């Protein structure tokens, strides 16, 4: 080799040096705004981000995108008197599509008639078995089961989520998934309108 | 490149009248070879018909028909579609088939796997031991009548979940021990193999013990792993050393084995999609791709244009993120501890941000569906993709290149080390960057274009020396080609739907067999799926590049210093989720 031995190493080290300087240069440029601010976090992971890249979790958190999925929740609508109206009809599709078979549903039976009625008596998601695949939410025909954004679920024991633990209001669902819920609400409203129009005829 | 004669047109039954017949079962293809003629036929395939590359071998248990089948996939490394060759034997122990290792050495680990999981013995195999299950395990788990621990029913969905789905913890219902059959008097806690030395190290070639001027020499066996930082997971390497020089080396695996294929045969077709994420968990989009292709072949659907583009974009992003990881991990193994790795991870995180926005998860993407993808790009994602793949990544890849590739230490440890010749690469069924760094320009995207790869302008990367350094460099080359593909795809991305069929959780898959293969970041990733018209696949096999690439690992290390074993392994780039399945 004609080149001086060590030239390649020095060339590499210059990259490290550049990055080192950039970190401080950006710290100075963004003084007071680089850490623990929304724009600082967004900038650090943008195409122009330089220098320090890491997020100081848990003081800082990366925002999660709308589609982010982590363990399902059951949506309920709030009635006029604040009662919880579960959207789930116990149809069982989610429990049949679930790949690790971690959804367990007990259908309610009306004691008077002996006929099943929609609201599930029991609904479990074995969150330790759940693989967060999102298929349940994808195939539920009633927009009743949706994927949550809450990923801080560490616990000392087994996490078996029952109906009370899974139930979350539609308003919460709409804040974490505004685009999806808007689209679904519109589709449901259109269906409703079509149905009442058909009835009026 | 001249188009080679399509392999499928070869008429094997004319060449071997009476002993080779065309597979006439509806939905099947290829040839059924008489067991006694197998070696003759495979030799002719390799030497006369030019099918020099054995891509995969697997078993199928046709329990109702009382038959077992071994399926061989062979290709020409000059390109073109492959050929399926099958041997059928009665399903009565001992089930025995001649080993093709003498003709295609790439079958070595795969035949061991079939022995382990199906109990098919390969006569003439040089080292027929269990590979994924432990020594002393009784039974062959991929047989259709074998029941796993926690067995509930033959197929999902299980009846206990709905409408009377009273929850019960799986572990309380089936305490450990149930459903596992041990030989009489066998206690797993106390068991020691009869001849432990032979069971564990018998396959290692010994060298001659010499006496040099009164100083006796003897071999030393070193076990690297299963807990070792350089093995990239729970993986063991048994090496026989003469001083510091490797005499013989055998990979020992199975620590992460979960019988993925058995789970796959209990699952419905759709349920398998998120499970494929967990094979090579760094490349879930590619895994989805291969599986979707196989099932779509059976269903005879094609995704709409926009979905095709999205698929290609995602698969190429996966390749970049995988190669970044491979470059980082290899330089770690070479002693450039974690600075390059973190530079690479930084860029990879941004790619994962895009996966998360599109699919909902950074690594377990579960994004592909039969006949399309799960959803369209959310608002703003396309801009992010443009920012990253047109502006930032080209710049950053050059920087990492500058950072590493002229480094004298990396060159000294990489150039001329761990050489795999072109001939050996084909012989041992090496795939992907490992094959191409040895001078064989074989890339499934060109050899047998799938999806819409024929529309893109890109080069099949190839390097000539087959050493560690070339395997590092080819990953930079491939990243640059993937960037080109993504840029073209973004520019051409049409509007339109992303699913060809209405999303349905129960898909009807007509009976037959299909092999879907993609050029995954680690090599040819194939899914061999057999449907019998039921909701679950009858057979679901993964041709795992990480696993098969390890066949060449021993030969590549022989004669090297032990310190280089780590670097050779790093340059193969394995993921244990895929090796062990
Ligand atoms: S959550 Fe949806 S899919 Fe599941 S049982 Fe309720 S309505 Fe059916
Ligand atoms: S996210 Fe997947 S694994 Fe979890 S409950 Fe839903 S379907 Fe089952």
Tab-separated table of C-alpha atoms in Angstrom, chain A:
chain	number	residue	atom	x	y	z
A	1	UNK	CA	0.000	0.000	0.000
A	2	UNK	CA	1.350	3.423	-0.907
A	3	UNK	CA	-0.800	5.234	1.583
A	4	UNK	CA	0.419	5.989	5.023
A	5	UNK	CA	-0.650	3.284	7.444
A	6	UNK	CA	-3.289	4.632	9.766
A	7	UNK	CA	-4.787	7.058	7.262
A	8	UNK	CA	-8.028	5.096	7.190
A	9	UNK	CA	-8.260	5.103	10.963
A	10	UNK	CA	-7.669	8.845	11.068
A	11	UNK	CA	-10.296	9.379	8.407
A	12	UNK	CA	-12.746	7.394	10.525
A	13	UNK	CA	-11.837	9.282	13.652
A	14	UNK	CA	-12.524	12.563	11.881
A	15	UNK	CA	-16.103	11.370	11.487
A	16	UNK	CA	-16.324	10.769	15.225
A	17	UNK	CA	-14.830	14.166	15.907
A	18	UNK	CA	-17.291	15.833	13.578
A	19	UNK	CA	-20.188	14.190	15.347
A	20	UNK	CA	-18.772	15.153	18.731
A	21	UNK	CA	-18.517	18.792	17.752
A	22	UNK	CA	-21.966	18.767	16.168
A	23	UNK	CA	-23.522	17.630	19.394
A	24	UNK	CA	-22.239	20.656	21.237
A	25	UNK	CA	-22.815	22.997	18.353
A	26	UNK	CA	-26.447	21.943	18.233
A	27	UNK	CA	-26.751	22.139	21.999
A	28	UNK	CA	-25.629	25.749	21.825
A	29	UNK	CA	-27.834	26.559	18.874
A	30	UNK	CA	-30.869	25.077	20.582
A	31	UNK	CA	-29.985	26.229	24.063
A	32	UNK	CA	-32.857	25.553	26.458
A	33	UNK	CA	-35.027	24.020	23.723
A	34	UNK	CA	-33.207	20.876	22.686
A	35	UNK	CA	-34.185	18.631	25.565
A	36	UNK	CA	-37.575	17.931	27.109
A	37	UNK	CA	-39.463	19.977	24.557
A	38	UNK	CA	-41.676	18.624	21.823
A	39	UNK	CA	-39.886	20.483	19.057
A	40	UNK	CA	-36.488	19.442	20.385
A	41	UNK	CA	-37.471	15.783	20.335
A	42	UNK	CA	-38.980	16.127	16.878
A	43	UNK	CA	-35.868	17.850	15.567
A	44	UNK	CA	-33.509	15.259	16.969
A	45	UNK	CA	-35.163	12.514	14.966
A	46	UNK	CA	-35.751	14.532	11.807
A	47	UNK	CA	-33.742	14.456	8.618
A	48	UNK	CA	-31.661	17.394	9.835
A	49	UNK	CA	-31.021	16.027	13.315
A	50	UNK	CA	-27.359	15.971	14.288
A	51	UNK	CA	-25.395	15.093	17.369
A	52	UNK	CA	-27.209	13.540	20.319
A	53	UNK	CA	-29.984	11.289	19.107
A	54	UNK	CA	-31.108	9.483	22.222
A	55	UNK	CA	-34.307	10.233	24.101
A	56	UNK	CA	-33.983	10.598	27.853
A	57	UNK	CA	-36.752	8.168	28.775
A	58	UNK	CA	-38.764	8.432	31.015
A	59	UNK	CA	-38.220	12.202	31.376
A	60	UNK	CA	-38.696	12.484	27.636
A	61	UNK	CA	-40.929	10.282	25.524
A	62	UNK	CA	-41.179	9.848	21.820
A	63	UNK	CA	-44.706	10.540	20.661
A	64	UNK	CA	-46.294	7.419	19.191
A	65	UNK	CA	-47.980	7.547	15.793
A	66	UNK	CA	-51.705	7.042	15.476
A	67	UNK	CA	-51.376	3.480	14.178
A	68	UNK	CA	-49.207	2.398	17.107
A	69	UNK	CA	-50.723	-0.682	18.705
A	70	UNK	CA	-50.273	-2.104	22.139
A	71	UNK	CA	-52.775	-4.457	23.807
A	72	UNK	CA	-56.442	-3.968	22.945
A	73	UNK	CA	-59.036	-1.863	24.708
A	74	UNK	CA	-62.819	-2.166	24.611
A	75	UNK	CA	-64.639	0.956	23.521
A	76	UNK	CA	-67.797	2.086	25.288
A	77	UNK	CA	-70.066	4.980	24.410
A	78	UNK	CA	-71.401	7.169	27.166
A	79	UNK	CA	-75.182	7.293	27.449
A	80	UNK	CA	-77.092	10.444	28.373
A	81	UNK	CA	-76.924	9.566	32.073
A	82	UNK	CA	-73.266	8.669	31.863
A	83	UNK	CA	-73.886	4.940	31.715
A	84	UNK	CA	-71.393	2.855	29.836
A	85	UNK	CA	-72.757	1.309	26.679
A	86	UNK	CA	-70.322	-1.354	25.480
A	87	UNK	CA	-70.024	-1.494	21.732
A	88	UNK	CA	-69.077	-5.159	21.879
A	89	UNK	CA	-71.825	-7.571	20.865
A	90	UNK	CA	-70.009	-10.767	21.904
A	91	UNK	CA	-69.961	-11.863	18.280
A	92	UNK	CA	-66.695	-13.688	18.935
A	93	UNK	CA	-64.901	-12.710	15.741
A	94	UNK	CA	-61.962	-11.212	17.600
A	95	UNK	CA	-61.517	-14.333	19.700
A	96	UNK	CA	-61.594	-16.452	16.570
A	97	UNK	CA	-59.097	-14.340	14.647
A	98	UNK	CA	-56.671	-13.870	17.534
A	99	UNK	CA	-53.476	-15.759	16.597
A	100	UNK	CA	-52.326	-16.786	20.095
A	101	UNK	CA	-55.939	-17.281	21.195
A	102	UNK	CA	-55.686	-14.912	24.135
A	103	UNK	CA	-59.215	-13.425	23.987
A	104	UNK	CA	-61.787	-15.179	26.149
A	105	UNK	CA	-65.432	-14.134	25.962
A	106	UNK	CA	-68.424	-15.307	27.969
A	107	UNK	CA	-71.620	-14.347	26.211
A	108	UNK	CA	-74.452	-12.965	28.334
A	109	UNK	CA	-77.695	-14.834	28.561
A	110	UNK	CA	-80.936	-13.099	29.435
A	111	UNK	CA	-82.190	-14.975	32.521
A	112	UNK	CA	-85.826	-14.321	31.556
A	113	UNK	CA	-85.742	-15.616	28.004
A	114	UNK	CA	-82.614	-17.780	28.066
A	115	UNK	CA	-81.520	-16.084	24.854
A	116	UNK	CA	-78.070	-14.559	24.455
A	117	UNK	CA	-77.852	-10.791	24.395
A	118	UNK	CA	-75.076	-8.588	23.141
A	119	UNK	CA	-73.119	-7.133	26.074
A	120	UNK	CA	-70.476	-9.712	27.055
A	121	UNK	CA	-70.727	-11.080	30.587
A	122	UNK	CA	-66.987	-11.542	30.767
A	123	UNK	CA	-64.242	-10.432	28.438
A	124	UNK	CA	-60.609	-11.247	29.013
A	125	UNK	CA	-57.440	-10.434	27.174
A	126	UNK	CA	-54.504	-12.368	28.486
A	127	UNK	CA	-52.093	-9.489	27.986
A	128	UNK	CA	-49.034	-11.643	28.612
A	129	UNK	CA	-50.005	-13.871	25.722
A	130	UNK	CA	-51.200	-11.073	23.440
A	131	UNK	CA	-48.726	-10.495	20.614
A	132	UNK	CA	-50.043	-6.985	19.847
A	133	UNK	CA	-50.779	-7.971	16.300
A	134	UNK	CA	-53.878	-5.816	15.988
A	135	UNK	CA	-55.908	-8.390	14.061
A	136	UNK	CA	-58.745	-8.273	16.605
A	137	UNK	CA	-59.161	-4.555	16.045
A	138	UNK	CA	-58.854	-4.968	12.291
A	139	UNK	CA	-61.665	-7.500	11.972
A	140	UNK	CA	-64.142	-6.447	14.672
A	141	UNK	CA	-67.233	-5.415	12.708
A	142	UNK	CA	-68.537	-3.137	15.481
A	143	UNK	CA	-65.491	-0.916	16.121
A	144	UNK	CA	-65.619	-2.278	19.642
A	145	UNK	CA	-62.108	-3.535	20.198
A	146	UNK	CA	-59.227	-1.234	19.354
A	147	UNK	CA	-55.527	-1.141	20.009
A	148	UNK	CA	-54.361	1.069	22.843
A	149	UNK	CA	-51.363	3.407	22.980
A	150	UNK	CA	-50.470	2.753	26.601
A	151	UNK	CA	-47.224	0.809	26.546
A	152	UNK	CA	-46.142	1.159	30.147
A	153	UNK	CA	-47.597	-2.098	31.373
A	154	UNK	CA	-44.732	-3.638	33.325
A	155	UNK	CA	-46.012	-5.586	36.289
A	156	UNK	CA	-44.820	-8.071	38.859
A	157	UNK	CA	-47.476	-10.681	38.146
A	158	UNK	CA	-49.480	-12.074	35.265
A	159	UNK	CA	-51.426	-9.416	33.384
A	160	UNK	CA	-54.868	-10.757	32.772
A	161	UNK	CA	-57.072	-7.878	31.667
A	162	UNK	CA	-60.779	-8.253	32.422
A	163	UNK	CA	-63.676	-6.291	31.031
A	164	UNK	CA	-63.359	-3.495	33.598
A	165	UNK	CA	-59.649	-3.091	32.875
A	166	UNK	CA	-60.147	-3.143	29.104
A	167	UNK	CA	-63.102	-0.760	28.912
A	168	UNK	CA	-62.237	2.767	27.858
A	169	UNK	CA	-64.569	5.566	26.730
A	170	UNK	CA	-65.024	6.423	23.067
A	171	UNK	CA	-63.716	9.900	23.866
A	172	UNK	CA	-60.374	8.401	24.867
A	173	UNK	CA	-60.270	6.304	21.726
A	174	UNK	CA	-60.956	9.403	19.663
A	175	UNK	CA	-58.026	11.251	21.217
A	176	UNK	CA	-55.510	8.503	20.505
A	177	UNK	CA	-56.813	7.693	17.018
A	178	UNK	CA	-58.458	10.815	15.656
A	179	UNK	CA	-58.205	9.916	11.962
A	180	UNK	CA	-59.389	6.331	12.299
A	181	UNK	CA	-62.216	7.132	14.681
A	182	UNK	CA	-63.353	10.029	12.492
A	183	UNK	CA	-63.546	7.718	9.497
A	184	UNK	CA	-65.377	5.032	11.462
A	185	UNK	CA	-67.825	7.473	13.013
A	186	UNK	CA	-68.649	8.876	9.604
A	187	UNK	CA	-69.206	5.381	8.188
A	188	UNK	CA	-71.481	4.460	11.073
A	189	UNK	CA	-73.447	7.677	10.757
A	190	UNK	CA	-73.910	7.024	7.030
A	191	UNK	CA	-75.162	3.522	7.768
A	192	UNK	CA	-77.570	4.841	10.390
A	193	UNK	CA	-78.900	7.420	7.967
A	194	UNK	CA	-79.387	4.799	5.268
A	195	UNK	CA	-81.224	2.558	7.690
A	196	UNK	CA	-83.598	5.260	8.937
A	197	UNK	CA	-84.227	6.355	5.354
A	198	UNK	CA	-85.144	2.766	4.474
A	199	UNK	CA	-87.456	2.594	7.481
A	200	UNK	CA	-89.139	5.867	6.562
A	201	UNK	CA	-90.070	4.541	3.123
